[in-house]
């Protein structure tokens, strides 16, 4: 039995994933960080939340712990040799979850960056199944990526690579959480798109994703909205042109909360690329088909 765990910035999802890439049972729990929590407390809290939720999903299908033969973890931030480094969204600089959970469960634990996991899932069971050279671009709170050549994930020796979100598209541009300026994700993450809508229309800071999407959809002919979308698409195409010139994928698959903006952003992106001459060979562009479960499924593979 394979368990996939997706650690998000605000929740942890745990699922039992079968060999066909389907989630048999899953449990999701919001993470509630106390302001006074020290890094050591956050680590303990994440570890405990994972263990509790694994027990919960096992209970729902009536399986004992001993039937688990693999546990995979998808996490934000950089991962090296199973150690999660610099997960800024979680307030963690270093945590060796693989070692801690291996000692607890006695089975192999793999830890990978969440965009890589979602890309692996789309490659094996989703939109990228029939392509050899592909890029998966996860556009959500940040922008993560995964690259495939000849059907295999590119896994460099030093670090995981394909950090497309941190390629610089504007010199002296917006400050990024990585410490640089002008990173792709500071212009094209969904967080950045939502921030622009909130600021330009004086919306409440607390306006959630669903409300922003409705707000934009209901003002499709509003020129201010259209200008924001046009600028967003300009930057997105700039990033895509860099990716294509370097990686030359046959296809780019978009995942993350970007997929909810099909009419608002994706269709316009495709339209622009089809109707304008660019100095790169535009690959096929598609949206991921596995939705929010992609990270969990890919973690278990
Ligand atoms: Zn950056």
PDB file of C-alpha atoms and ligand atoms in Angstrom:
ATOM      1  CA  UNK A   1       0.000   0.000   0.000  1.00  0.00           C
ATOM      2  CA  UNK A   2       1.349   3.399  -1.021  1.00  0.00           C
ATOM      3  CA  UNK A   3       0.744   6.581   0.941  1.00  0.00           C
ATOM      4  CA  UNK A   4       1.102  10.007  -0.690  1.00  0.00           C
ATOM      5  CA  UNK A   5       1.438  13.089   1.500  1.00  0.00           C
ATOM      6  CA  UNK A   6       1.079  16.636   0.218  1.00  0.00           C
ATOM      7  CA  UNK A   7       2.351  19.348   2.542  1.00  0.00           C
ATOM      8  CA  UNK A   8       0.868  22.652   1.410  1.00  0.00           C
ATOM      9  CA  UNK A   9       1.438  26.102   2.880  1.00  0.00           C
ATOM     10  CA  UNK A  10      -1.846  25.897   4.747  1.00  0.00           C
ATOM     11  CA  UNK A  11      -2.808  22.220   4.899  1.00  0.00           C
ATOM     12  CA  UNK A  12      -1.557  18.646   4.852  1.00  0.00           C
ATOM     13  CA  UNK A  13      -3.218  16.022   2.672  1.00  0.00           C
ATOM     14  CA  UNK A  14      -2.666  12.299   3.182  1.00  0.00           C
ATOM     15  CA  UNK A  15      -3.968   9.712   0.722  1.00  0.00           C
ATOM     16  CA  UNK A  16      -3.788   6.025  -0.103  1.00  0.00           C
ATOM     17  CA  UNK A  17      -2.855   5.842  -3.786  1.00  0.00           C
ATOM     18  CA  UNK A  18      -3.389   2.679  -5.865  1.00  0.00           C
ATOM     19  CA  UNK A  19      -1.238   1.451  -8.767  1.00  0.00           C
ATOM     20  CA  UNK A  20      -3.488   3.176 -11.301  1.00  0.00           C
ATOM     21  CA  UNK A  21      -2.789   6.561  -9.701  1.00  0.00           C
ATOM     22  CA  UNK A  22      -6.225   6.788  -8.095  1.00  0.00           C
ATOM     23  CA  UNK A  23      -6.709   7.969  -4.532  1.00  0.00           C
ATOM     24  CA  UNK A  24      -8.563   5.272  -2.614  1.00  0.00           C
ATOM     25  CA  UNK A  25      -9.001   7.315   0.542  1.00  0.00           C
ATOM     26  CA  UNK A  26      -7.730  10.686   1.688  1.00  0.00           C
ATOM     27  CA  UNK A  27      -7.767  13.039   4.626  1.00  0.00           C
ATOM     28  CA  UNK A  28      -6.935  16.724   4.539  1.00  0.00           C
ATOM     29  CA  UNK A  29      -6.254  18.898   7.550  1.00  0.00           C
ATOM     30  CA  UNK A  30      -5.680  22.654   7.745  1.00  0.00           C
ATOM     31  CA  UNK A  31      -2.462  23.703   9.433  1.00  0.00           C
ATOM     32  CA  UNK A  32      -2.946  26.250  12.172  1.00  0.00           C
ATOM     33  CA  UNK A  33       0.298  27.928  13.120  1.00  0.00           C
ATOM     34  CA  UNK A  34       0.402  29.736  16.422  1.00  0.00           C
ATOM     35  CA  UNK A  35       2.282  33.062  16.324  1.00  0.00           C
ATOM     36  CA  UNK A  36       4.470  31.963  19.259  1.00  0.00           C
ATOM     37  CA  UNK A  37       5.452  28.668  17.630  1.00  0.00           C
ATOM     38  CA  UNK A  38       9.199  28.133  17.375  1.00  0.00           C
ATOM     39  CA  UNK A  39      10.700  26.284  14.414  1.00  0.00           C
ATOM     40  CA  UNK A  40      11.148  23.158  16.536  1.00  0.00           C
ATOM     41  CA  UNK A  41       7.428  23.253  17.473  1.00  0.00           C
ATOM     42  CA  UNK A  42       6.386  23.663  13.814  1.00  0.00           C
ATOM     43  CA  UNK A  43       8.460  20.619  12.847  1.00  0.00           C
ATOM     44  CA  UNK A  44       6.915  18.542  15.630  1.00  0.00           C
ATOM     45  CA  UNK A  45       3.427  19.758  14.660  1.00  0.00           C
ATOM     46  CA  UNK A  46       3.913  18.779  10.989  1.00  0.00           C
ATOM     47  CA  UNK A  47       5.310  15.362  11.942  1.00  0.00           C
ATOM     48  CA  UNK A  48       2.418  14.706  14.363  1.00  0.00           C
ATOM     49  CA  UNK A  49      -0.197  15.884  11.842  1.00  0.00           C
ATOM     50  CA  UNK A  50       1.185  13.461   9.238  1.00  0.00           C
ATOM     51  CA  UNK A  51       1.188  10.504  11.658  1.00  0.00           C
ATOM     52  CA  UNK A  52      -2.356  11.252  12.907  1.00  0.00           C
ATOM     53  CA  UNK A  53      -3.728  11.568   9.379  1.00  0.00           C
ATOM     54  CA  UNK A  54      -2.028   8.395   8.133  1.00  0.00           C
ATOM     55  CA  UNK A  55      -3.755   6.561  11.008  1.00  0.00           C
ATOM     56  CA  UNK A  56      -7.069   8.193   9.987  1.00  0.00           C
ATOM     57  CA  UNK A  57      -6.920   7.120   6.320  1.00  0.00           C
ATOM     58  CA  UNK A  58      -5.877   3.603   7.332  1.00  0.00           C
ATOM     59  CA  UNK A  59      -8.858   3.450   9.689  1.00  0.00           C
ATOM     60  CA  UNK A  60     -11.288   4.469   6.927  1.00  0.00           C
ATOM     61  CA  UNK A  61     -10.230   1.499   4.772  1.00  0.00           C
ATOM     62  CA  UNK A  62      -9.698  -0.859   7.729  1.00  0.00           C
ATOM     63  CA  UNK A  63      -6.004  -1.481   7.029  1.00  0.00           C
ATOM     64  CA  UNK A  64      -3.228  -1.991   9.579  1.00  0.00           C
ATOM     65  CA  UNK A  65      -0.013   0.073   9.466  1.00  0.00           C
ATOM     66  CA  UNK A  66       1.995  -3.011   8.505  1.00  0.00           C
ATOM     67  CA  UNK A  67       0.415  -3.031   5.018  1.00  0.00           C
ATOM     68  CA  UNK A  68       2.166   0.246   4.113  1.00  0.00           C
ATOM     69  CA  UNK A  69       5.174  -0.431   1.864  1.00  0.00           C
ATOM     70  CA  UNK A  70       5.938   3.097   0.679  1.00  0.00           C
ATOM     71  CA  UNK A  71       5.398   6.643   1.841  1.00  0.00           C
ATOM     72  CA  UNK A  72       6.106   9.633  -0.400  1.00  0.00           C
ATOM     73  CA  UNK A  73       6.042  13.279   0.621  1.00  0.00           C
ATOM     74  CA  UNK A  74       5.483  16.312  -1.614  1.00  0.00           C
ATOM     75  CA  UNK A  75       6.680  19.516  -0.012  1.00  0.00           C
ATOM     76  CA  UNK A  76       7.122  23.163  -0.941  1.00  0.00           C
ATOM     77  CA  UNK A  77      10.690  24.466  -1.004  1.00  0.00           C
ATOM     78  CA  UNK A  78      13.965  22.839  -1.893  1.00  0.00           C
ATOM     79  CA  UNK A  79      14.728  19.229  -1.014  1.00  0.00           C
ATOM     80  CA  UNK A  80      18.159  17.634  -0.823  1.00  0.00           C
ATOM     81  CA  UNK A  81      18.802  13.989   0.110  1.00  0.00           C
ATOM     82  CA  UNK A  82      15.383  13.754   1.738  1.00  0.00           C
ATOM     83  CA  UNK A  83      15.915  16.903   3.804  1.00  0.00           C
ATOM     84  CA  UNK A  84      13.444  19.770   3.294  1.00  0.00           C
ATOM     85  CA  UNK A  85      15.374  23.035   3.062  1.00  0.00           C
ATOM     86  CA  UNK A  86      13.996  26.559   3.050  1.00  0.00           C
ATOM     87  CA  UNK A  87      10.266  25.880   3.028  1.00  0.00           C
ATOM     88  CA  UNK A  88       9.532  29.596   3.496  1.00  0.00           C
ATOM     89  CA  UNK A  89       5.745  29.144   3.548  1.00  0.00           C
ATOM     90  CA  UNK A  90       6.049  26.784   6.505  1.00  0.00           C
ATOM     91  CA  UNK A  91       8.657  28.780   8.418  1.00  0.00           C
ATOM     92  CA  UNK A  92      11.100  25.870   8.270  1.00  0.00           C
ATOM     93  CA  UNK A  93      14.734  25.986   7.261  1.00  0.00           C
ATOM     94  CA  UNK A  94      15.666  22.330   7.597  1.00  0.00           C
ATOM     95  CA  UNK A  95      13.728  19.214   8.501  1.00  0.00           C
ATOM     96  CA  UNK A  96      14.669  15.573   7.885  1.00  0.00           C
ATOM     97  CA  UNK A  97      11.143  14.182   7.725  1.00  0.00           C
ATOM     98  CA  UNK A  98      12.257  11.136   5.751  1.00  0.00           C
ATOM     99  CA  UNK A  99      14.562   9.943   8.539  1.00  0.00           C
ATOM    100  CA  UNK A 100      12.056  10.649  11.311  1.00  0.00           C
ATOM    101  CA  UNK A 101       9.169   8.880   9.576  1.00  0.00           C
ATOM    102  CA  UNK A 102      11.361   6.003   8.401  1.00  0.00           C
ATOM    103  CA  UNK A 103      12.232   5.320  12.039  1.00  0.00           C
ATOM    104  CA  UNK A 104       8.538   5.416  12.945  1.00  0.00           C
ATOM    105  CA  UNK A 105       7.089   3.308  10.097  1.00  0.00           C
ATOM    106  CA  UNK A 106      10.083   1.182   9.062  1.00  0.00           C
ATOM    107  CA  UNK A 107       9.406   1.665   5.326  1.00  0.00           C
ATOM    108  CA  UNK A 108      11.235   3.734   2.694  1.00  0.00           C
ATOM    109  CA  UNK A 109      10.193   7.392   2.643  1.00  0.00           C
ATOM    110  CA  UNK A 110      10.830   9.649  -0.334  1.00  0.00           C
ATOM    111  CA  UNK A 111      10.628  13.434  -0.171  1.00  0.00           C
ATOM    112  CA  UNK A 112      10.367  15.610  -3.268  1.00  0.00           C
ATOM    113  CA  UNK A 113       9.465  19.158  -4.156  1.00  0.00           C
ATOM    114  CA  UNK A 114       5.679  19.413  -4.700  1.00  0.00           C
ATOM    115  CA  UNK A 115       5.853  20.687  -8.298  1.00  0.00           C
ATOM    116  CA  UNK A 116       8.088  17.738  -9.234  1.00  0.00           C
ATOM    117  CA  UNK A 117       5.584  15.335  -7.629  1.00  0.00           C
ATOM    118  CA  UNK A 118       2.628  16.902  -9.461  1.00  0.00           C
ATOM    119  CA  UNK A 119       4.630  16.802 -12.716  1.00  0.00           C
ATOM    120  CA  UNK A 120       5.466  13.113 -12.209  1.00  0.00           C
ATOM    121  CA  UNK A 121       1.764  12.378 -11.631  1.00  0.00           C
ATOM    122  CA  UNK A 122       0.716  14.260 -14.795  1.00  0.00           C
ATOM    123  CA  UNK A 123       3.457  12.424 -16.716  1.00  0.00           C
ATOM    124  CA  UNK A 124       2.357   8.974 -15.560  1.00  0.00           C
ATOM    125  CA  UNK A 125      -1.412   9.358 -15.265  1.00  0.00           C
ATOM    126  CA  UNK A 126      -2.475  12.753 -16.624  1.00  0.00           C
ATOM    127  CA  UNK A 127      -2.021  15.299 -19.402  1.00  0.00           C
ATOM    128  CA  UNK A 128       1.629  14.451 -20.172  1.00  0.00           C
ATOM    129  CA  UNK A 129       1.256  10.674 -20.575  1.00  0.00           C
ATOM    130  CA  UNK A 130       1.995  10.596 -24.305  1.00  0.00           C
ATOM    131  CA  UNK A 131       4.870  13.087 -24.413  1.00  0.00           C
ATOM    132  CA  UNK A 132       8.596  12.539 -24.039  1.00  0.00           C
ATOM    133  CA  UNK A 133       9.989  16.084 -23.722  1.00  0.00           C
ATOM    134  CA  UNK A 134       7.747  18.066 -21.430  1.00  0.00           C
ATOM    135  CA  UNK A 135       7.685  20.850 -18.872  1.00  0.00           C
ATOM    136  CA  UNK A 136       5.227  20.968 -16.016  1.00  0.00           C
ATOM    137  CA  UNK A 137       4.672  24.441 -14.607  1.00  0.00           C
ATOM    138  CA  UNK A 138       2.871  24.621 -11.293  1.00  0.00           C
ATOM    139  CA  UNK A 139       1.434  28.138 -10.925  1.00  0.00           C
ATOM    140  CA  UNK A 140       0.002  28.694  -7.468  1.00  0.00           C
ATOM    141  CA  UNK A 141       1.340  30.556  -4.427  1.00  0.00           C
ATOM    142  CA  UNK A 142       4.696  30.472  -6.233  1.00  0.00           C
ATOM    143  CA  UNK A 143       5.823  28.850  -9.479  1.00  0.00           C
ATOM    144  CA  UNK A 144       7.458  25.432  -9.448  1.00  0.00           C
ATOM    145  CA  UNK A 145       8.542  23.259 -12.328  1.00  0.00           C
ATOM    146  CA  UNK A 146       9.501  19.808 -13.535  1.00  0.00           C
ATOM    147  CA  UNK A 147      11.273  18.930 -16.784  1.00  0.00           C
ATOM    148  CA  UNK A 148      11.141  15.609 -18.646  1.00  0.00           C
ATOM    149  CA  UNK A 149      13.404  14.434 -21.444  1.00  0.00           C
ATOM    150  CA  UNK A 150      12.843  11.130 -23.206  1.00  0.00           C
ATOM    151  CA  UNK A 151      10.008  10.487 -20.758  1.00  0.00           C
ATOM    152  CA  UNK A 152      12.158  10.780 -17.611  1.00  0.00           C
ATOM    153  CA  UNK A 153      12.271  13.493 -14.990  1.00  0.00           C
ATOM    154  CA  UNK A 154      15.457  15.544 -15.185  1.00  0.00           C
ATOM    155  CA  UNK A 155      17.182  15.037 -11.821  1.00  0.00           C
ATOM    156  CA  UNK A 156      20.495  16.909 -11.581  1.00  0.00           C
ATOM    157  CA  UNK A 157      23.043  15.741  -8.997  1.00  0.00           C
ATOM    158  CA  UNK A 158      23.448  19.038  -7.112  1.00  0.00           C
ATOM    159  CA  UNK A 159      19.884  20.245  -6.545  1.00  0.00           C
ATOM    160  CA  UNK A 160      16.484  19.403  -7.977  1.00  0.00           C
ATOM    161  CA  UNK A 161      16.602  22.075 -10.701  1.00  0.00           C
ATOM    162  CA  UNK A 162      13.774  23.309 -12.962  1.00  0.00           C
ATOM    163  CA  UNK A 163      13.251  26.218 -10.558  1.00  0.00           C
ATOM    164  CA  UNK A 164      11.506  28.209 -13.269  1.00  0.00           C
ATOM    165  CA  UNK A 165       9.779  30.428 -10.693  1.00  0.00           C
ATOM    166  CA  UNK A 166      13.121  31.955  -9.766  1.00  0.00           C
ATOM    167  CA  UNK A 167      14.359  32.794 -13.246  1.00  0.00           C
ATOM    168  CA  UNK A 168      14.702  36.550 -13.363  1.00  0.00           C
ATOM    169  CA  UNK A 169      12.473  38.249 -15.903  1.00  0.00           C
ATOM    170  CA  UNK A 170      13.020  41.858 -14.729  1.00  0.00           C
ATOM    171  CA  UNK A 171      16.281  43.402 -13.560  1.00  0.00           C
ATOM    172  CA  UNK A 172      15.777  45.226 -10.228  1.00  0.00           C
ATOM    173  CA  UNK A 173      12.168  44.003 -10.260  1.00  0.00           C
ATOM    174  CA  UNK A 174       9.862  42.897  -7.433  1.00  0.00           C
ATOM    175  CA  UNK A 175      11.514  41.449  -4.321  1.00  0.00           C
ATOM    176  CA  UNK A 176      11.174  37.665  -4.144  1.00  0.00           C
ATOM    177  CA  UNK A 177      11.118  35.540  -0.983  1.00  0.00           C
ATOM    178  CA  UNK A 178      14.271  33.807  -2.284  1.00  0.00           C
ATOM    179  CA  UNK A 179      16.167  37.059  -1.757  1.00  0.00           C
ATOM    180  CA  UNK A 180      16.498  37.996  -5.435  1.00  0.00           C
ATOM    181  CA  UNK A 181      14.576  40.591  -7.397  1.00  0.00           C
ATOM    182  CA  UNK A 182      12.489  40.251 -10.544  1.00  0.00           C
ATOM    183  CA  UNK A 183      11.789  36.498 -10.283  1.00  0.00           C
ATOM    184  CA  UNK A 184       9.146  35.040 -12.649  1.00  0.00           C
ATOM    185  CA  UNK A 185       6.939  34.036  -9.707  1.00  0.00           C
ATOM    186  CA  UNK A 186       6.787  37.559  -8.297  1.00  0.00           C
ATOM    187  CA  UNK A 187       4.948  38.541 -11.517  1.00  0.00           C
ATOM    188  CA  UNK A 188       3.139  35.408 -12.618  1.00  0.00           C
ATOM    189  CA  UNK A 189       2.206  33.343  -9.543  1.00  0.00           C
ATOM    190  CA  UNK A 190      -1.520  33.304  -8.785  1.00  0.00           C
ATOM    191  CA  UNK A 191      -0.647  35.024  -5.520  1.00  0.00           C
ATOM    192  CA  UNK A 192       0.802  37.922  -7.491  1.00  0.00           C
ATOM    193  CA  UNK A 193      -2.179  38.030  -9.909  1.00  0.00           C
ATOM    194  CA  UNK A 194      -4.650  38.085  -7.007  1.00  0.00           C
ATOM    195  CA  UNK A 195      -2.627  40.784  -5.240  1.00  0.00           C
ATOM    196  CA  UNK A 196      -2.867  42.999  -8.316  1.00  0.00           C
ATOM    197  CA  UNK A 197      -6.647  42.573  -8.492  1.00  0.00           C
ATOM    198  CA  UNK A 198      -6.997  43.306  -4.746  1.00  0.00           C
ATOM    199  CA  UNK A 199      -4.810  46.432  -4.940  1.00  0.00           C
ATOM    200  CA  UNK A 200      -6.311  47.858  -8.133  1.00  0.00           C
ATOM    201  CA  UNK A 201      -9.908  47.440  -7.004  1.00  0.00           C
ATOM    202  CA  UNK A 202      -9.440  48.163  -3.283  1.00  0.00           C
ATOM    203  CA  UNK A 203     -10.757  44.754  -2.285  1.00  0.00           C
ATOM    204  CA  UNK A 204     -10.405  43.400   1.247  1.00  0.00           C
ATOM    205  CA  UNK A 205      -7.040  41.717   1.891  1.00  0.00           C
ATOM    206  CA  UNK A 206      -8.980  38.670   3.051  1.00  0.00           C
ATOM    207  CA  UNK A 207     -10.765  38.187  -0.319  1.00  0.00           C
ATOM    208  CA  UNK A 208     -10.310  34.497  -1.128  1.00  0.00           C
ATOM    209  CA  UNK A 209      -9.381  32.827  -4.419  1.00  0.00           C
ATOM    210  CA  UNK A 210     -12.934  31.856  -5.321  1.00  0.00           C
ATOM    211  CA  UNK A 211     -14.180  35.421  -4.759  1.00  0.00           C
ATOM    212  CA  UNK A 212     -11.337  36.885  -6.856  1.00  0.00           C
ATOM    213  CA  UNK A 213     -12.139  34.491  -9.707  1.00  0.00           C
ATOM    214  CA  UNK A 214     -15.834  35.476  -9.617  1.00  0.00           C
ATOM    215  CA  UNK A 215     -14.898  39.155  -9.427  1.00  0.00           C
ATOM    216  CA  UNK A 216     -12.731  38.875 -12.551  1.00  0.00           C
ATOM    217  CA  UNK A 217     -15.229  36.701 -14.461  1.00  0.00           C
ATOM    218  CA  UNK A 218     -18.054  39.165 -13.798  1.00  0.00           C
ATOM    219  CA  UNK A 219     -16.030  42.075 -15.182  1.00  0.00           C
ATOM    220  CA  UNK A 220     -14.668  40.461 -18.278  1.00  0.00           C
ATOM    221  CA  UNK A 221     -15.227  43.577 -20.383  1.00  0.00           C
ATOM    222  CA  UNK A 222     -13.807  45.999 -17.800  1.00  0.00           C
ATOM    223  CA  UNK A 223     -10.810  47.716 -19.399  1.00  0.00           C
ATOM    224  CA  UNK A 224      -8.829  47.922 -16.119  1.00  0.00           C
ATOM    225  CA  UNK A 225      -9.199  44.165 -15.603  1.00  0.00           C
ATOM    226  CA  UNK A 226      -8.208  43.570 -19.204  1.00  0.00           C
ATOM    227  CA  UNK A 227      -5.091  45.699 -18.803  1.00  0.00           C
ATOM    228  CA  UNK A 228      -4.047  43.695 -15.713  1.00  0.00           C
ATOM    229  CA  UNK A 229      -4.656  40.417 -17.567  1.00  0.00           C
ATOM    230  CA  UNK A 230      -2.740  41.655 -20.628  1.00  0.00           C
ATOM    231  CA  UNK A 231       0.257  42.642 -18.520  1.00  0.00           C
ATOM    232  CA  UNK A 232       0.112  39.307 -16.687  1.00  0.00           C
ATOM    233  CA  UNK A 233       0.036  37.417 -20.005  1.00  0.00           C
ATOM    234  CA  UNK A 234       2.956  39.545 -21.324  1.00  0.00           C
ATOM    235  CA  UNK A 235       5.092  38.444 -18.354  1.00  0.00           C
ATOM    236  CA  UNK A 236       3.892  34.850 -18.606  1.00  0.00           C
ATOM    237  CA  UNK A 237       4.898  34.715 -22.271  1.00  0.00           C
ATOM    238  CA  UNK A 238       8.292  36.187 -21.382  1.00  0.00           C
ATOM    239  CA  UNK A 239       8.851  33.358 -18.898  1.00  0.00           C
ATOM    240  CA  UNK A 240       7.519  30.740 -21.304  1.00  0.00           C
ATOM    241  CA  UNK A 241       9.810  31.994 -24.094  1.00  0.00           C
ATOM    242  CA  UNK A 242      12.832  31.549 -21.780  1.00  0.00           C
ATOM    243  CA  UNK A 243      11.703  28.049 -20.810  1.00  0.00           C
ATOM    244  CA  UNK A 244      11.129  27.060 -24.444  1.00  0.00           C
ATOM    245  CA  UNK A 245      14.453  28.468 -25.631  1.00  0.00           C
ATOM    246  CA  UNK A 246      16.312  26.527 -22.937  1.00  0.00           C
ATOM    247  CA  UNK A 247      14.324  23.314 -22.533  1.00  0.00           C
ATOM    248  CA  UNK A 248      12.538  22.994 -25.936  1.00  0.00           C
ATOM    249  CA  UNK A 249       9.644  20.879 -24.630  1.00  0.00           C
ATOM    250  CA  UNK A 250       7.022  19.418 -26.980  1.00  0.00           C
ATOM    251  CA  UNK A 251       4.419  20.414 -24.443  1.00  0.00           C
ATOM    252  CA  UNK A 252       3.978  22.621 -21.383  1.00  0.00           C
ATOM    253  CA  UNK A 253       1.375  21.509 -18.853  1.00  0.00           C
ATOM    254  CA  UNK A 254       0.075  24.041 -16.332  1.00  0.00           C
ATOM    255  CA  UNK A 255      -0.967  22.986 -12.849  1.00  0.00           C
ATOM    256  CA  UNK A 256      -1.694  24.689  -9.521  1.00  0.00           C
ATOM    257  CA  UNK A 257      -4.594  27.077  -8.964  1.00  0.00           C
ATOM    258  CA  UNK A 258      -3.910  28.563 -12.446  1.00  0.00           C
ATOM    259  CA  UNK A 259      -6.094  25.752 -13.852  1.00  0.00           C
ATOM    260  CA  UNK A 260      -9.180  27.392 -12.295  1.00  0.00           C
ATOM    261  CA  UNK A 261      -8.531  30.450 -14.473  1.00  0.00           C
ATOM    262  CA  UNK A 262      -9.034  28.616 -17.790  1.00  0.00           C
ATOM    263  CA  UNK A 263     -11.315  31.216 -19.412  1.00  0.00           C
ATOM    264  CA  UNK A 264      -9.692  34.203 -17.744  1.00  0.00           C
ATOM    265  CA  UNK A 265      -6.001  33.438 -18.262  1.00  0.00           C
ATOM    266  CA  UNK A 266      -5.213  30.153 -20.043  1.00  0.00           C
ATOM    267  CA  UNK A 267      -7.453  30.673 -23.091  1.00  0.00           C
ATOM    268  CA  UNK A 268      -6.112  34.201 -23.533  1.00  0.00           C
ATOM    269  CA  UNK A 269      -2.542  32.944 -23.258  1.00  0.00           C
ATOM    270  CA  UNK A 270      -3.164  30.337 -25.975  1.00  0.00           C
ATOM    271  CA  UNK A 271      -4.940  32.889 -28.161  1.00  0.00           C
ATOM    272  CA  UNK A 272      -2.069  35.374 -27.888  1.00  0.00           C
ATOM    273  CA  UNK A 273       0.534  32.739 -28.673  1.00  0.00           C
ATOM    274  CA  UNK A 274      -1.443  31.526 -31.693  1.00  0.00           C
ATOM    275  CA  UNK A 275      -2.049  34.965 -33.144  1.00  0.00           C
ATOM    276  CA  UNK A 276       1.305  36.654 -32.636  1.00  0.00           C
ATOM    277  CA  UNK A 277       4.677  35.906 -34.196  1.00  0.00           C
ATOM    278  CA  UNK A 278       7.254  35.000 -31.549  1.00  0.00           C
ATOM    279  CA  UNK A 279      10.928  34.193 -31.860  1.00  0.00           C
ATOM    280  CA  UNK A 280      10.432  30.734 -30.386  1.00  0.00           C
ATOM    281  CA  UNK A 281       8.684  27.599 -31.533  1.00  0.00           C
ATOM    282  CA  UNK A 282       5.468  27.563 -29.471  1.00  0.00           C
ATOM    283  CA  UNK A 283       4.903  24.099 -27.952  1.00  0.00           C
ATOM    284  CA  UNK A 284       1.525  22.515 -27.219  1.00  0.00           C
ATOM    285  CA  UNK A 285      -0.029  24.085 -24.102  1.00  0.00           C
ATOM    286  CA  UNK A 286      -2.431  22.168 -21.854  1.00  0.00           C
ATOM    287  CA  UNK A 287      -3.887  22.264 -18.359  1.00  0.00           C
ATOM    288  CA  UNK A 288      -3.211  19.440 -15.897  1.00  0.00           C
ATOM    289  CA  UNK A 289      -5.983  16.885 -15.509  1.00  0.00           C
ATOM    290  CA  UNK A 290      -5.329  15.628 -11.966  1.00  0.00           C
ATOM    291  CA  UNK A 291      -6.163  18.855 -10.107  1.00  0.00           C
ATOM    292  CA  UNK A 292      -5.151  19.337  -6.499  1.00  0.00           C
ATOM    293  CA  UNK A 293      -4.485  15.623  -6.023  1.00  0.00           C
ATOM    294  CA  UNK A 294      -1.530  15.621  -8.416  1.00  0.00           C
ATOM    295  CA  UNK A 295       1.057  16.274  -5.661  1.00  0.00           C
ATOM    296  CA  UNK A 296      -0.266  13.488  -3.455  1.00  0.00           C
ATOM    297  CA  UNK A 297      -0.437  11.004  -6.352  1.00  0.00           C
ATOM    298  CA  UNK A 298       3.053  11.904  -7.600  1.00  0.00           C
ATOM    299  CA  UNK A 299       4.505  11.616  -4.091  1.00  0.00           C
ATOM    300  CA  UNK A 300       3.318   8.014  -3.879  1.00  0.00           C
ATOM    301  CA  UNK A 301       4.816   6.968  -7.248  1.00  0.00           C
TER     302      UNK A 301
HETATM  303 ZN1  LIG B   1      12.947  34.139  -6.414  1.00  0.00          ZN
END
